[in-house]
PDB file of C-alpha atoms in Angstrom:
ATOM      1  CA  MET A   1      10.527 188.245 113.356  1.00  0.00           C
ATOM      2  CA  ILE A   2      12.445 191.516 112.928  1.00  0.00           C
ATOM      3  CA  LYS A   3      15.067 192.583 115.473  1.00  0.00           C
ATOM      4  CA  ILE A   4      15.304 196.313 116.202  1.00  0.00           C
ATOM      5  CA  GLY A   5      18.083 198.386 117.752  1.00  0.00           C
ATOM      6  CA  LEU A   6      16.638 201.622 119.174  1.00  0.00           C
ATOM      7  CA  ILE A   7      18.943 204.514 120.048  1.00  0.00           C
ATOM      8  CA  SER A   8      18.618 208.238 120.689  1.00  0.00           C
ATOM      9  CA  ASP A   9      20.507 211.333 121.741  1.00  0.00           C
ATOM     10  CA  THR A  10      23.921 210.401 120.392  1.00  0.00           C
ATOM     11  CA  HIS A  11      24.839 214.106 120.248  1.00  0.00           C
ATOM     12  CA  GLY A  12      27.593 213.497 117.700  1.00  0.00           C
ATOM     13  CA  MET A  13      29.097 210.427 119.367  1.00  0.00           C
ATOM     14  CA  LEU A  14      28.478 206.723 118.786  1.00  0.00           C
ATOM     15  CA  PRO A  15      30.130 204.520 121.435  1.00  0.00           C
ATOM     16  CA  GLU A  16      32.303 201.734 120.032  1.00  0.00           C
ATOM     17  CA  ASN A  17      30.571 199.138 122.221  1.00  0.00           C
ATOM     18  CA  ALA A  18      27.206 199.954 120.575  1.00  0.00           C
ATOM     19  CA  ILE A  19      28.414 198.946 117.110  1.00  0.00           C
ATOM     20  CA  PRO A  20      28.554 195.136 117.645  1.00  0.00           C
ATOM     21  CA  ILE A  21      25.053 195.240 119.147  1.00  0.00           C
ATOM     22  CA  LEU A  22      23.722 197.237 116.192  1.00  0.00           C
ATOM     23  CA  GLU A  23      25.408 194.837 113.755  1.00  0.00           C
ATOM     24  CA  GLU A  24      23.179 192.044 115.133  1.00  0.00           C
ATOM     25  CA  VAL A  25      19.840 193.783 114.461  1.00  0.00           C
ATOM     26  CA  ASP A  26      17.767 193.909 111.279  1.00  0.00           C
ATOM     27  CA  GLU A  27      16.829 197.586 111.556  1.00  0.00           C
ATOM     28  CA  ILE A  28      18.317 200.563 113.408  1.00  0.00           C
ATOM     29  CA  TRP A  29      15.985 203.273 114.668  1.00  0.00           C
ATOM     30  CA  HIS A  30      17.301 206.606 116.006  1.00  0.00           C
ATOM     31  CA  ALA A  31      14.890 208.866 117.915  1.00  0.00           C
ATOM     32  CA  GLY A  32      16.724 212.135 117.259  1.00  0.00           C
ATOM     33  CA  ASP A  33      19.529 214.412 118.391  1.00  0.00           C
ATOM     34  CA  VAL A  34      21.961 212.655 116.082  1.00  0.00           C
ATOM     35  CA  GLY A  35      24.331 215.604 116.495  1.00  0.00           C
ATOM     36  CA  ASP A  36      26.559 214.944 113.488  1.00  0.00           C
ATOM     37  CA  SER A  37      26.095 213.209 110.128  1.00  0.00           C
ATOM     38  CA  ALA A  38      29.220 211.176 110.942  1.00  0.00           C
ATOM     39  CA  VAL A  39      27.150 209.229 113.502  1.00  0.00           C
ATOM     40  CA  LEU A  40      24.845 208.006 110.734  1.00  0.00           C
ATOM     41  CA  GLU A  41      27.838 207.047 108.592  1.00  0.00           C
ATOM     42  CA  ARG A  42      29.308 204.994 111.471  1.00  0.00           C
ATOM     43  CA  LEU A  43      26.116 203.001 112.010  1.00  0.00           C
ATOM     44  CA  PRO A  44      26.304 199.468 110.630  1.00  0.00           C
ATOM     45  CA  LYS A  45      24.750 199.425 107.173  1.00  0.00           C
ATOM     46  CA  LYS A  46      21.226 198.020 107.296  1.00  0.00           C
ATOM     47  CA  PRO A  47      18.596 197.851 104.562  1.00  0.00           C
ATOM     48  CA  ILE A  48      16.354 200.000 106.757  1.00  0.00           C
ATOM     49  CA  GLN A  49      17.427 202.747 109.120  1.00  0.00           C
ATOM     50  CA  ARG A  50      14.671 204.936 110.500  1.00  0.00           C
ATOM     51  CA  VAL A  51      15.937 208.230 111.900  1.00  0.00           C
ATOM     52  CA  VAL A  52      14.218 211.443 112.969  1.00  0.00           C
ATOM     53  CA  PHE A  53      15.951 214.729 113.667  1.00  0.00           C
ATOM     54  CA  GLY A  54      16.027 216.299 117.102  1.00  0.00           C
ATOM     55  CA  ASN A  55      16.219 219.796 118.513  1.00  0.00           C
ATOM     56  CA  ILE A  56      20.045 219.971 118.442  1.00  0.00           C
ATOM     57  CA  ASP A  57      20.372 218.732 114.861  1.00  0.00           C
ATOM     58  CA  ASP A  58      21.629 221.252 112.311  1.00  0.00           C
ATOM     59  CA  THR A  59      20.148 222.273 108.963  1.00  0.00           C
ATOM     60  CA  VAL A  60      22.039 219.540 107.093  1.00  0.00           C
ATOM     61  CA  LEU A  61      20.485 216.808 109.246  1.00  0.00           C
ATOM     62  CA  ARG A  62      17.059 218.478 109.220  1.00  0.00           C
ATOM     63  CA  GLN A  63      17.088 218.467 105.417  1.00  0.00           C
ATOM     64  CA  ARG A  64      18.204 214.835 105.320  1.00  0.00           C
ATOM     65  CA  LEU A  65      15.863 213.444 108.007  1.00  0.00           C
ATOM     66  CA  GLU A  66      12.167 213.608 108.876  1.00  0.00           C
ATOM     67  CA  GLU A  67      10.759 215.300 111.972  1.00  0.00           C
ATOM     68  CA  GLU A  68       8.506 212.326 112.633  1.00  0.00           C
ATOM     69  CA  LEU A  69       7.877 208.895 111.191  1.00  0.00           C
ATOM     70  CA  PHE A  70       4.743 206.760 111.228  1.00  0.00           C
ATOM     71  CA  PHE A  71       5.232 203.263 109.834  1.00  0.00           C
ATOM     72  CA  THR A  72       4.255 199.619 110.219  1.00  0.00           C
ATOM     73  CA  VAL A  73       6.770 196.801 110.740  1.00  0.00           C
ATOM     74  CA  ALA A  74       5.792 193.148 111.184  1.00  0.00           C
ATOM     75  CA  GLY A  75       2.190 194.144 111.837  1.00  0.00           C
ATOM     76  CA  VAL A  76       3.115 196.732 114.496  1.00  0.00           C
ATOM     77  CA  LYS A  77       2.277 200.426 113.974  1.00  0.00           C
ATOM     78  CA  VAL A  78       4.995 202.801 115.208  1.00  0.00           C
ATOM     79  CA  LEU A  79       5.065 206.577 115.702  1.00  0.00           C
ATOM     80  CA  MET A  80       8.514 208.081 116.285  1.00  0.00           C
ATOM     81  CA  LEU A  81       9.553 211.677 116.935  1.00  0.00           C
ATOM     82  CA  HIS A  82      12.159 213.329 119.132  1.00  0.00           C
ATOM     83  CA  ILE A  83      10.336 215.472 121.698  1.00  0.00           C
ATOM     84  CA  GLY A  84       7.365 213.532 123.021  1.00  0.00           C
ATOM     85  CA  GLY A  85       7.219 213.993 126.766  1.00  0.00           C
ATOM     86  CA  MET A  86       6.120 210.893 128.677  1.00  0.00           C
ATOM     87  CA  PRO A  87       2.896 209.438 130.015  1.00  0.00           C
ATOM     88  CA  PRO A  88       0.752 211.033 131.242  1.00  0.00           C
ATOM     89  CA  ARG A  89       2.395 214.378 130.352  1.00  0.00           C
ATOM     90  CA  TYR A  90       3.106 214.339 126.661  1.00  0.00           C
ATOM     91  CA  ALA A  91       4.559 217.282 124.751  1.00  0.00           C
ATOM     92  CA  THR A  92       2.074 219.659 123.158  1.00  0.00           C
ATOM     93  CA  GLY A  93       0.030 217.946 120.465  1.00  0.00           C
ATOM     94  CA  VAL A  94       1.508 214.479 121.001  1.00  0.00           C
ATOM     95  CA  ARG A  95      -1.436 212.973 122.877  1.00  0.00           C
ATOM     96  CA  ALA A  96      -3.805 214.088 120.090  1.00  0.00           C
ATOM     97  CA  LYS A  97      -1.465 212.648 117.461  1.00  0.00           C
ATOM     98  CA  ILE A  98      -1.313 209.293 119.278  1.00  0.00           C
ATOM     99  CA  LYS A  99      -5.118 209.249 119.567  1.00  0.00           C
ATOM    100  CA  ARG A 100      -5.506 210.027 115.859  1.00  0.00           C
ATOM    101  CA  LEU A 101      -2.869 207.607 114.499  1.00  0.00           C
ATOM    102  CA  GLN A 102      -3.356 204.865 117.137  1.00  0.00           C
ATOM    103  CA  PRO A 103       0.173 203.430 117.022  1.00  0.00           C
ATOM    104  CA  ASP A 104       0.983 200.279 118.953  1.00  0.00           C
ATOM    105  CA  ILE A 105       4.323 201.839 119.942  1.00  0.00           C
ATOM    106  CA  PHE A 106       5.181 205.502 120.507  1.00  0.00           C
ATOM    107  CA  ILE A 107       8.923 206.256 120.473  1.00  0.00           C
ATOM    108  CA  CYS A 108      10.673 209.447 121.463  1.00  0.00           C
ATOM    109  CA  GLY A 109      13.993 210.615 122.856  1.00  0.00           C
ATOM    110  CA  HIS A 110      15.026 214.007 124.237  1.00  0.00           C
ATOM    111  CA  SER A 111      14.653 213.359 127.981  1.00  0.00           C
ATOM    112  CA  HIS A 112      17.780 211.140 128.231  1.00  0.00           C
ATOM    113  CA  ILE A 113      15.662 208.937 130.511  1.00  0.00           C
ATOM    114  CA  CYS A 114      15.344 205.308 129.459  1.00  0.00           C
ATOM    115  CA  LYS A 115      11.733 204.341 130.017  1.00  0.00           C
ATOM    116  CA  VAL A 116       9.304 201.758 128.650  1.00  0.00           C
ATOM    117  CA  ILE A 117       5.748 201.870 129.926  1.00  0.00           C
ATOM    118  CA  HIS A 118       2.320 200.882 128.655  1.00  0.00           C
ATOM    119  CA  ASP A 119       0.048 203.910 128.517  1.00  0.00           C
ATOM    120  CA  LYS A 120      -3.274 202.324 129.426  1.00  0.00           C
ATOM    121  CA  ASP A 121      -5.217 205.481 128.596  1.00  0.00           C
ATOM    122  CA  LEU A 122      -3.952 205.530 124.982  1.00  0.00           C
ATOM    123  CA  ASP A 123      -3.410 201.750 124.716  1.00  0.00           C
ATOM    124  CA  CYS A 124       0.084 202.345 123.429  1.00  0.00           C
ATOM    125  CA  LEU A 125       3.566 201.225 124.477  1.00  0.00           C
ATOM    126  CA  TYR A 126       5.735 204.258 125.252  1.00  0.00           C
ATOM    127  CA  MET A 127       9.458 203.743 124.556  1.00  0.00           C
ATOM    128  CA  ASN A 128      12.387 206.074 125.162  1.00  0.00           C
ATOM    129  CA  PRO A 129      15.823 204.448 124.803  1.00  0.00           C
ATOM    130  CA  GLY A 130      17.543 207.102 126.916  1.00  0.00           C
ATOM    131  CA  ALA A 131      20.780 208.627 125.629  1.00  0.00           C
ATOM    132  CA  LEU A 132      23.712 206.933 123.923  1.00  0.00           C
ATOM    133  CA  GLY A 133      26.000 209.970 123.697  1.00  0.00           C
ATOM    134  CA  ASN A 134      28.099 211.838 126.230  1.00  0.00           C
ATOM    135  CA  GLN A 135      26.161 215.133 126.288  1.00  0.00           C
ATOM    136  CA  GLY A 136      23.435 215.589 128.898  1.00  0.00           C
ATOM    137  CA  PHE A 137      22.657 214.798 132.509  1.00  0.00           C
ATOM    138  CA  HIS A 138      22.240 211.021 132.179  1.00  0.00           C
ATOM    139  CA  GLN A 139      24.764 208.931 134.067  1.00  0.00           C
ATOM    140  CA  ILE A 140      24.628 205.725 132.008  1.00  0.00           C
ATOM    141  CA  LYS A 141      24.468 205.380 128.205  1.00  0.00           C
ATOM    142  CA  THR A 142      21.475 203.221 127.259  1.00  0.00           C
ATOM    143  CA  MET A 143      19.725 201.728 124.255  1.00  0.00           C
ATOM    144  CA  LEU A 144      16.966 199.186 123.601  1.00  0.00           C
ATOM    145  CA  THR A 145      16.754 196.054 121.496  1.00  0.00           C
ATOM    146  CA  PHE A 146      13.558 194.135 120.798  1.00  0.00           C
ATOM    147  CA  GLU A 147      11.846 191.931 118.252  1.00  0.00           C
ATOM    148  CA  LEU A 148       8.632 192.552 116.348  1.00  0.00           C
ATOM    149  CA  ASP A 149       6.322 189.820 115.117  1.00  0.00           C
ATOM    150  CA  GLY A 150       2.776 191.121 115.423  1.00  0.00           C
ATOM    151  CA  SER A 151       3.750 192.380 118.889  1.00  0.00           C
ATOM    152  CA  ILE A 152       6.908 193.336 120.759  1.00  0.00           C
ATOM    153  CA  LYS A 153       9.044 190.516 122.151  1.00  0.00           C
ATOM    154  CA  ASN A 154      12.386 190.035 123.885  1.00  0.00           C
ATOM    155  CA  LEU A 155      12.758 193.672 124.934  1.00  0.00           C
ATOM    156  CA  LYS A 156      16.160 194.430 126.461  1.00  0.00           C
ATOM    157  CA  VAL A 157      17.527 197.568 128.074  1.00  0.00           C
ATOM    158  CA  LEU A 158      21.262 197.705 127.436  1.00  0.00           C
ATOM    159  CA  GLU A 159      23.607 199.797 129.569  1.00  0.00           C
ATOM    160  CA  LEU A 160      26.785 200.732 127.692  1.00  0.00           C
ATOM    161  CA  GLY A 161      28.852 202.389 130.370  1.00  0.00           C
ATOM    162  CA  LYS A 162      29.036 205.733 132.087  1.00  0.00           C
ATOM    163  CA  ARG A 163      28.480 208.956 130.215  1.00  0.00           C
ATOM    164  CA  GLY A 164      31.809 210.424 129.192  1.00  0.00           C
ATOM    165  CA  LYS A 165      33.532 207.017 128.995  1.00  0.00           C
ATOM    166  CA  ILE A 166      33.731 204.339 126.342  1.00  0.00           C
TER     167      ILE A 166
END
């Protein structure tokens, strides 16, 4: 069983109250719009951190990170990129990519809307952790934690306070 902390859209800011939660997971995944390399340095050190760059990330982050990741953890195939849209209206090319790769979980950020839904048409779990930073229209900072062991278990949506406050 592997415990995952899933975050996105930090926009250069990592809330202090997220750090103890991320210390308790085995892997940290960030679905883009990191905003500043300092955010990655502040993350608790884990053997595996999976991070994609987003549309606001600068050249330094784009050279350091991948645009998308496709990987398998604990028997679960995962596709992660920043701009993905949401079921049934995915961003251009995303639906075709999901059909071709057939991930069990599709993860994206960008919308600042925390949403987890099973896309029956693509037989894939769509996950967007919302936004953890202060930039954007979201009202509440959110993230997800869950466990993987052949399937997803113990999924939690965590609210970490109002945007603009710690």
